[in-house]
PDB file of C-alpha atoms and ligand atoms in Angstrom:
ATOM      1  CA  MET A 295       0.094  -0.133  -0.168  1.00 55.00           C
ATOM      2  CA  ALA A 296       1.446   2.988  -1.087  1.00 66.00           C
ATOM      3  CA  THR A 297       1.490   6.568   1.385  1.00 71.00           C
ATOM      4  CA  SER A 298       0.511   9.436  -0.096  1.00 79.00           C
ATOM      5  CA  LYS A 299       2.427  12.719   0.459  1.00 81.00           C
ATOM      6  CA  ARG A 300       0.306  13.824   3.268  1.00 82.00           C
ATOM      7  CA  VAL A 301       0.265  10.738   5.217  1.00 81.00           C
ATOM      8  CA  GLN A 302       4.106  10.837   5.295  1.00 81.00           C
ATOM      9  CA  THR A 303       4.361  14.455   6.171  1.00 79.00           C
ATOM     10  CA  LEU A 304       2.291  13.672   9.253  1.00 79.00           C
ATOM     11  CA  LEU A 305       4.141  10.557   9.976  1.00 79.00           C
ATOM     12  CA  LEU A 306       7.407  12.261   9.710  1.00 78.00           C
ATOM     13  CA  LEU A 307       5.914  15.222  11.644  1.00 75.00           C
ATOM     14  CA  ALA A 308       4.585  12.815  14.290  1.00 77.00           C
ATOM     15  CA  PHE A 309       7.841  11.394  14.363  1.00 77.00           C
ATOM     16  CA  PHE A 310      10.149  14.957  15.554  1.00 68.00           C
ATOM     17  CA  VAL A 311       7.458  15.683  17.673  1.00 63.00           C
ATOM     18  CA  CYS A 312       7.665  12.289  19.465  1.00 64.00           C
ATOM     19  CA  VAL A 313      11.522  12.754  19.207  1.00 67.00           C
ATOM     20  CA  PHE A 314      10.996  16.430  20.976  1.00 59.00           C
ATOM     21  CA  ALA A 315       8.179  15.729  23.184  1.00 56.00           C
ATOM     22  CA  HIS A 316      10.194  13.124  25.503  1.00 59.00           C
ATOM     23  CA  ARG A 317      13.168  15.593  26.062  1.00 57.00           C
ATOM     24  CA  PHE A 318      13.259  16.460  29.643  1.00 54.00           C
ATOM     25  CA  PRO A 319      16.389  16.528  31.796  1.00 50.00           C
ATOM     26  CA  ALA A 320      16.994  16.896  35.884  1.00 56.00           C
ATOM     27  CA  LEU A 321      17.254  12.525  35.548  1.00 68.00           C
ATOM     28  CA  GLY A 322      20.878  13.338  37.232  1.00 79.00           C
ATOM     29  CA  ALA A 323      23.937  15.085  36.282  1.00 84.00           C
ATOM     30  CA  HIS A 324      27.397  14.487  35.809  1.00 85.00           C
ATOM     31  CA  PRO A 325      30.312  16.708  36.476  1.00 85.00           C
ATOM     32  CA  LEU A 326      31.519  17.200  32.919  1.00 83.00           C
ATOM     33  CA  LEU A 327      28.906  16.191  30.790  1.00 84.00           C
ATOM     34  CA  GLY A 328      25.977  17.896  32.384  1.00 87.00           C
ATOM     35  CA  ALA A 329      21.914  16.831  32.852  1.00 88.00           C
ATOM     36  CA  GLU A 330      20.953  13.175  31.844  1.00 91.00           C
ATOM     37  CA  LYS A 331      18.173  13.242  29.535  1.00 93.00           C
ATOM     38  CA  LEU A 332      15.576  10.765  28.770  1.00 96.00           C
ATOM     39  CA  THR A 333      14.531  10.676  24.702  1.00 96.00           C
ATOM     40  CA  LYS A 334      11.966   8.405  23.331  1.00 97.00           C
ATOM     41  CA  VAL A 335      12.306   7.235  19.916  1.00 97.00           C
ATOM     42  CA  HIS A 336       9.787   5.783  17.602  1.00 98.00           C
ATOM     43  CA  PHE A 337      10.068   4.075  14.423  1.00 98.00           C
ATOM     44  CA  PHE A 338       9.692   0.574  11.748  1.00 98.00           C
ATOM     45  CA  LEU A 339      12.752  -0.763  10.732  1.00 98.00           C
ATOM     46  CA  HIS A 340      12.130  -2.813   7.560  1.00 98.00           C
ATOM     47  CA  ASP A 341      14.754  -6.339   7.167  1.00 98.00           C
ATOM     48  CA  THR A 342      14.249  -7.621   3.585  1.00 97.00           C
ATOM     49  CA  LEU A 343      15.587 -10.971   2.637  1.00 95.00           C
ATOM     50  CA  SER A 344      13.992 -11.449  -0.554  1.00 94.00           C
ATOM     51  CA  GLY A 345      14.198  -9.942  -4.033  1.00 95.00           C
ATOM     52  CA  SER A 346      17.010  -8.719  -5.851  1.00 96.00           C
ATOM     53  CA  LYS A 347      18.104  -5.719  -3.427  1.00 96.00           C
ATOM     54  CA  PRO A 348      17.307  -7.278   0.110  1.00 98.00           C
ATOM     55  CA  SER A 349      18.560  -4.850   3.089  1.00 98.00           C
ATOM     56  CA  ALA A 350      19.865  -8.509   4.889  1.00 98.00           C
ATOM     57  CA  VAL A 351      22.100 -10.617   3.116  1.00 97.00           C
ATOM     58  CA  LEU A 352      23.384 -14.336   4.900  1.00 94.00           C
ATOM     59  CA  VAL A 353      27.309 -14.279   5.205  1.00 95.00           C
ATOM     60  CA  ALA A 354      27.551 -17.158   7.349  1.00 93.00           C
ATOM     61  CA  HIS A 355      25.535 -20.651   8.319  1.00 91.00           C
ATOM     62  CA  ARG A 356      26.303 -23.821   9.416  1.00 87.00           C
ATOM     63  CA  GLU A 357      27.464 -26.999   7.942  1.00 84.00           C
ATOM     64  CA  ASN A 358      24.657 -28.903   5.860  1.00 78.00           C
ATOM     65  CA  HIS A 359      22.576 -25.656   6.320  1.00 74.00           C
ATOM     66  CA  THR A 360      19.159 -26.512   4.521  1.00 63.00           C
ATOM     67  CA  GLY A 361      18.428 -22.930   2.960  1.00 62.00           C
ATOM     68  CA  PHE A 362      16.107 -21.314   1.629  1.00 60.00           C
ATOM     69  CA  PRO A 363      13.060 -20.396   1.479  1.00 61.00           C
ATOM     70  CA  ASN A 364      11.390 -23.032   3.907  1.00 72.00           C
ATOM     71  CA  ASP A 365      13.441 -22.148   6.784  1.00 82.00           C
ATOM     72  CA  PRO A 366      15.360 -18.660   6.202  1.00 88.00           C
ATOM     73  CA  THR A 367      16.870 -18.181   9.363  1.00 91.00           C
ATOM     74  CA  PRO A 368      17.995 -21.608  10.689  1.00 90.00           C
ATOM     75  CA  PHE A 369      20.009 -21.652  13.997  1.00 91.00           C
ATOM     76  CA  GLY A 370      23.758 -20.941  13.383  1.00 92.00           C
ATOM     77  CA  THR A 371      23.318 -18.596  10.649  1.00 94.00           C
ATOM     78  CA  ALA A 372      24.796 -15.050  10.410  1.00 96.00           C
ATOM     79  CA  PHE A 373      23.028 -12.169   8.262  1.00 97.00           C
ATOM     80  CA  VAL A 374      24.883  -8.484   8.186  1.00 98.00           C
ATOM     81  CA  ILE A 375      21.871  -5.897   7.329  1.00 98.00           C
ATOM     82  CA  ASP A 376      21.936  -2.562   6.268  1.00 98.00           C
ATOM     83  CA  ASP A 377      17.673  -2.033   7.223  1.00 98.00           C
ATOM     84  CA  PRO A 378      15.677   1.436   6.240  1.00 98.00           C
ATOM     85  CA  LEU A 379      14.033   2.919   9.234  1.00 98.00           C
ATOM     86  CA  THR A 380      10.925   4.669   8.638  1.00 98.00           C
ATOM     87  CA  ALA A 381       8.327   7.037  10.714  1.00 97.00           C
ATOM     88  CA  GLY A 382       5.527   4.665   9.888  1.00 97.00           C
ATOM     89  CA  PRO A 383       5.000   0.923   9.038  1.00 97.00           C
ATOM     90  CA  GLU A 384       5.002   1.502   4.917  1.00 96.00           C
ATOM     91  CA  LEU A 385       8.236   1.935   3.471  1.00 94.00           C
ATOM     92  CA  ASP A 386       7.235   4.805   1.762  1.00 94.00           C
ATOM     93  CA  SER A 387       6.251   6.643   4.669  1.00 95.00           C
ATOM     94  CA  GLY A 388       9.560   8.751   5.327  1.00 95.00           C
ATOM     95  CA  VAL A 389      13.143   7.536   6.035  1.00 98.00           C
ATOM     96  CA  VAL A 390      14.251   8.251   9.444  1.00 98.00           C
ATOM     97  CA  GLY A 391      17.449   6.578   9.503  1.00 98.00           C
ATOM     98  CA  ASN A 392      19.520   3.014   9.054  1.00 98.00           C
ATOM     99  CA  ALA A 393      20.070   0.467  11.283  1.00 98.00           C
ATOM    100  CA  GLN A 394      23.682  -1.334  10.516  1.00 98.00           C
ATOM    101  CA  GLY A 395      25.145  -4.642  11.823  1.00 98.00           C
ATOM    102  CA  LEU A 396      24.333  -8.106  12.069  1.00 98.00           C
ATOM    103  CA  TYR A 397      22.348 -10.610  13.813  1.00 98.00           C
ATOM    104  CA  VAL A 398      22.939 -14.500  14.629  1.00 98.00           C
ATOM    105  CA  SER A 399      20.393 -17.456  14.932  1.00 96.00           C
ATOM    106  CA  SER A 400      21.288 -18.354  18.094  1.00 96.00           C
ATOM    107  CA  ARG A 401      18.465 -20.881  19.429  1.00 95.00           C
ATOM    108  CA  GLN A 402      18.548 -24.470  18.822  1.00 91.00           C
ATOM    109  CA  GLY A 403      14.561 -24.062  19.098  1.00 88.00           C
ATOM    110  CA  PRO A 404      11.939 -21.779  17.826  1.00 91.00           C
ATOM    111  CA  LEU A 405      13.597 -18.672  16.275  1.00 92.00           C
ATOM    112  CA  SER A 406      15.554 -16.071  18.044  1.00 96.00           C
ATOM    113  CA  LEU A 407      18.196 -14.005  17.351  1.00 97.00           C
ATOM    114  CA  VAL A 408      20.914 -12.218  19.088  1.00 98.00           C
ATOM    115  CA  LEU A 409      21.552  -8.609  17.420  1.00 98.00           C
ATOM    116  CA  GLY A 410      24.554  -6.634  17.301  1.00 98.00           C
ATOM    117  CA  VAL A 411      23.453  -3.407  15.600  1.00 98.00           C
ATOM    118  CA  ASP A 412      23.966   0.451  15.047  1.00 98.00           C
ATOM    119  CA  PHE A 413      20.942   2.706  14.880  1.00 98.00           C
ATOM    120  CA  GLU A 414      21.650   6.061  12.997  1.00 98.00           C
ATOM    121  CA  LEU A 415      19.193   8.592  12.734  1.00 98.00           C
ATOM    122  CA  THR A 416      19.083  10.370  10.006  1.00 98.00           C
ATOM    123  CA  ALA A 417      15.884  12.771  10.294  1.00 96.00           C
ATOM    124  CA  GLY A 418      14.852  15.226  13.480  1.00 94.00           C
ATOM    125  CA  PRO A 419      16.842  16.805  16.016  1.00 94.00           C
ATOM    126  CA  TYR A 420      19.323  13.731  16.654  1.00 96.00           C
ATOM    127  CA  SER A 421      20.158  13.415  13.122  1.00 97.00           C
ATOM    128  CA  GLY A 422      23.567  11.912  12.690  1.00 98.00           C
ATOM    129  CA  SER A 423      23.240  10.339  15.896  1.00 98.00           C
ATOM    130  CA  SER A 424      23.023   6.711  17.289  1.00 98.00           C
ATOM    131  CA  PHE A 425      22.230   4.249  19.671  1.00 98.00           C
ATOM    132  CA  VAL A 426      23.956   0.539  19.644  1.00 98.00           C
ATOM    133  CA  VAL A 427      21.655  -2.432  20.519  1.00 98.00           C
ATOM    134  CA  PHE A 428      23.458  -5.722  21.435  1.00 98.00           C
ATOM    135  CA  SER A 429      20.647  -7.951  22.781  1.00 98.00           C
ATOM    136  CA  ARG A 430      19.048 -11.168  22.453  1.00 98.00           C
ATOM    137  CA  ASN A 431      15.696 -10.883  20.237  1.00 98.00           C
ATOM    138  CA  PRO A 432      13.242 -13.903  20.815  1.00 97.00           C
ATOM    139  CA  VAL A 433      11.151 -13.324  17.425  1.00 94.00           C
ATOM    140  CA  THR A 434       8.177 -15.554  17.881  1.00 91.00           C
ATOM    141  CA  GLU A 435       7.200 -13.591  20.952  1.00 93.00           C
ATOM    142  CA  PRO A 436       4.995 -10.558  19.730  1.00 88.00           C
ATOM    143  CA  HIS A 437       6.569  -8.343  21.993  1.00 94.00           C
ATOM    144  CA  ARG A 438      10.000  -8.390  23.421  1.00 97.00           C
ATOM    145  CA  GLU A 439      12.755  -6.144  25.222  1.00 98.00           C
ATOM    146  CA  LEU A 440      16.315  -5.492  23.702  1.00 98.00           C
ATOM    147  CA  ALA A 441      18.674  -3.903  25.805  1.00 98.00           C
ATOM    148  CA  VAL A 442      20.388  -0.388  24.103  1.00 98.00           C
ATOM    149  CA  VAL A 443      24.258  -0.549  25.840  1.00 98.00           C
ATOM    150  CA  GLY A 444      25.712   2.770  23.932  1.00 97.00           C
ATOM    151  CA  GLY A 445      25.943   5.396  21.333  1.00 97.00           C
ATOM    152  CA  ARG A 446      27.586   8.202  19.269  1.00 97.00           C
ATOM    153  CA  GLY A 447      26.561  11.515  18.843  1.00 96.00           C
ATOM    154  CA  ALA A 448      23.849  13.020  21.079  1.00 95.00           C
ATOM    155  CA  PHE A 449      23.511   9.687  22.344  1.00 96.00           C
ATOM    156  CA  ARG A 450      27.087   9.236  23.816  1.00 94.00           C
ATOM    157  CA  LEU A 451      27.084   6.924  26.860  1.00 94.00           C
ATOM    158  CA  ALA A 452      23.303   5.873  26.601  1.00 96.00           C
ATOM    159  CA  ARG A 453      21.816   3.391  28.250  1.00 97.00           C
ATOM    160  CA  GLY A 454      18.124   2.288  27.365  1.00 98.00           C
ATOM    161  CA  PHE A 455      16.215  -0.410  26.198  1.00 98.00           C
ATOM    162  CA  ALA A 456      13.896  -1.111  22.858  1.00 98.00           C
ATOM    163  CA  GLN A 457      10.598  -2.374  23.040  1.00 98.00           C
ATOM    164  CA  LEU A 458       9.708  -4.240  19.770  1.00 98.00           C
ATOM    165  CA  HIS A 459       6.740  -5.309  18.157  1.00 98.00           C
ATOM    166  CA  THR A 460       6.148  -7.356  14.635  1.00 97.00           C
ATOM    167  CA  HIS A 461       4.141  -5.582  12.600  1.00 97.00           C
ATOM    168  CA  TYR A 462       4.515  -8.097   9.915  1.00 96.00           C
ATOM    169  CA  LEU A 463       6.439 -11.091   9.171  1.00 93.00           C
ATOM    170  CA  ASN A 464       6.565 -13.482   6.170  1.00 93.00           C
ATOM    171  CA  THR A 465       7.793 -16.823   7.856  1.00 87.00           C
ATOM    172  CA  THR A 466       8.342 -18.075   4.256  1.00 89.00           C
ATOM    173  CA  ASN A 467      11.327 -15.753   3.305  1.00 91.00           C
ATOM    174  CA  GLY A 468      12.021 -13.755   6.028  1.00 91.00           C
ATOM    175  CA  ASP A 469      10.727 -10.595   5.281  1.00 95.00           C
ATOM    176  CA  ALA A 470       9.581  -8.451   8.217  1.00 96.00           C
ATOM    177  CA  VAL A 471       8.782  -5.017   9.640  1.00 98.00           C
ATOM    178  CA  ILE A 472       9.077  -4.335  12.898  1.00 98.00           C
ATOM    179  CA  GLU A 473       7.936  -1.516  15.009  1.00 98.00           C
ATOM    180  CA  TYR A 474      10.466  -0.089  17.830  1.00 98.00           C
ATOM    181  CA  ASP A 475      10.000   1.902  20.702  1.00 98.00           C
ATOM    182  CA  VAL A 476      12.950   2.796  22.140  1.00 98.00           C
ATOM    183  CA  THR A 477      14.003   4.416  25.510  1.00 97.00           C
ATOM    184  CA  LEU A 478      17.380   6.143  26.330  1.00 97.00           C
ATOM    185  CA  LEU A 479      18.814   7.677  29.183  1.00 96.00           C
ATOM    186  CA  HIS A 480      21.753  10.250  27.223  1.00 95.00           C
ATOM    187  CA  TYR A 481      23.705  12.980  27.877  1.00 90.00           C
TER     188      TYR A 481
HETATM  189  C1  NAG B 529      27.046 -32.753   6.593  1.00 53.32           C
HETATM  190  O1  NAG B 529      26.485 -33.967   5.389  1.00 53.32           O
HETATM  191  C2  NAG B 529      27.820 -35.036   5.272  1.00 53.32           C
HETATM  192  C3  NAG B 529      27.089 -35.727   3.932  1.00 53.32           C
HETATM  193  O2  NAG B 529      25.772 -35.938   4.117  1.00 53.32           O
HETATM  194  C4  NAG B 529      27.657 -35.888   6.622  1.00 53.32           C
HETATM  195  O3  NAG B 529      28.609 -36.981   6.552  1.00 53.32           O
HETATM  196  C5  NAG B 529      28.300 -34.863   7.875  1.00 53.32           C
HETATM  197  O4  NAG B 529      28.109 -35.636   9.182  1.00 53.32           O
HETATM  198  C6  NAG B 529      27.026 -33.878   7.786  1.00 53.32           C
HETATM  199  N1  NAG B 529      27.375 -33.103   9.056  1.00 53.32           N
HETATM  200  C7  NAG B 529      26.363 -32.352   9.786  1.00 53.32           C
HETATM  201  C8  NAG B 529      26.755 -31.513  10.823  1.00 53.32           C
HETATM  202  O5  NAG B 529      25.463 -33.241   9.872  1.00 53.32           O
HETATM  203  C1  NAG B 530       5.676 -14.637   1.498  1.00 53.32           C
HETATM  204  O1  NAG B 530       7.051 -15.109   0.845  1.00 53.32           O
HETATM  205  C2  NAG B 530       6.875 -15.845  -0.308  1.00 53.32           C
HETATM  206  C3  NAG B 530       8.251 -16.599  -0.523  1.00 53.32           C
HETATM  207  O2  NAG B 530       8.863 -15.302  -1.094  1.00 53.32           O
HETATM  208  C4  NAG B 530       5.733 -15.578  -1.221  1.00 53.32           C
HETATM  209  O3  NAG B 530       5.495 -16.995  -2.102  1.00 53.32           O
HETATM  210  C5  NAG B 530       4.507 -14.960  -0.765  1.00 53.32           C
HETATM  211  O4  NAG B 530       3.552 -14.266  -1.550  1.00 53.32           O
HETATM  212  C6  NAG B 530       5.026 -13.856   0.483  1.00 53.32           C
HETATM  213  N1  NAG B 530       3.642 -13.694   1.443  1.00 53.32           N
HETATM  214  C7  NAG B 530       3.284 -12.308   1.670  1.00 53.32           C
HETATM  215  C8  NAG B 530       2.022 -12.270   2.295  1.00 53.32           C
HETATM  216  O5  NAG B 530       3.891 -11.157   0.924  1.00 53.32           O
END
């Protein structure tokens, strides 16, 4: 479904307001870095394994990997990603950042990943800054929480958590759209 220019503008506006609205100081202060801030960021991540220009590519797998398409991410596979982040669930709803890094399929049962990913924002007041997730992601659960372990730029020394909700998942080819609600403490 295409997103109209008008809806796209509204979604981008909502993203900026969301980022601004939750900026407030007074949580704590560091003698050199100043007041600690709490910032919330909301976006959708598009992880595309299928097609001629995937944003997630298989770079390693275990011995005797049975391959696609029935089990796109079996235990022991590793993917490198450069996933777009958008304001709304549709890919054309306005890009607000990108997620670069890798994930490995790390559970010998229902699908679960470990992510090591740098999320850089390219729109809004924190454009050029990023936060880093290194955490377990049990993707079959509808809601999960991932640890934010650091950041760059305005998010220097960030810590926090990301709450994930699967908006769309094709279990045949692995394509997914994931909603992220991120809470960051930073200086
Ligand atoms: C992989 O397949 C080969 C050939 O069928 C077999 O000899 C080997 O034991 C298999 N390895 C594993 C880890 O299953
Ligand atoms: C899921 O992926 C399969 C394989 O690429 C494709 O045939 C199917 O149409 C996809 N389903 C949806 C709902 O897009």
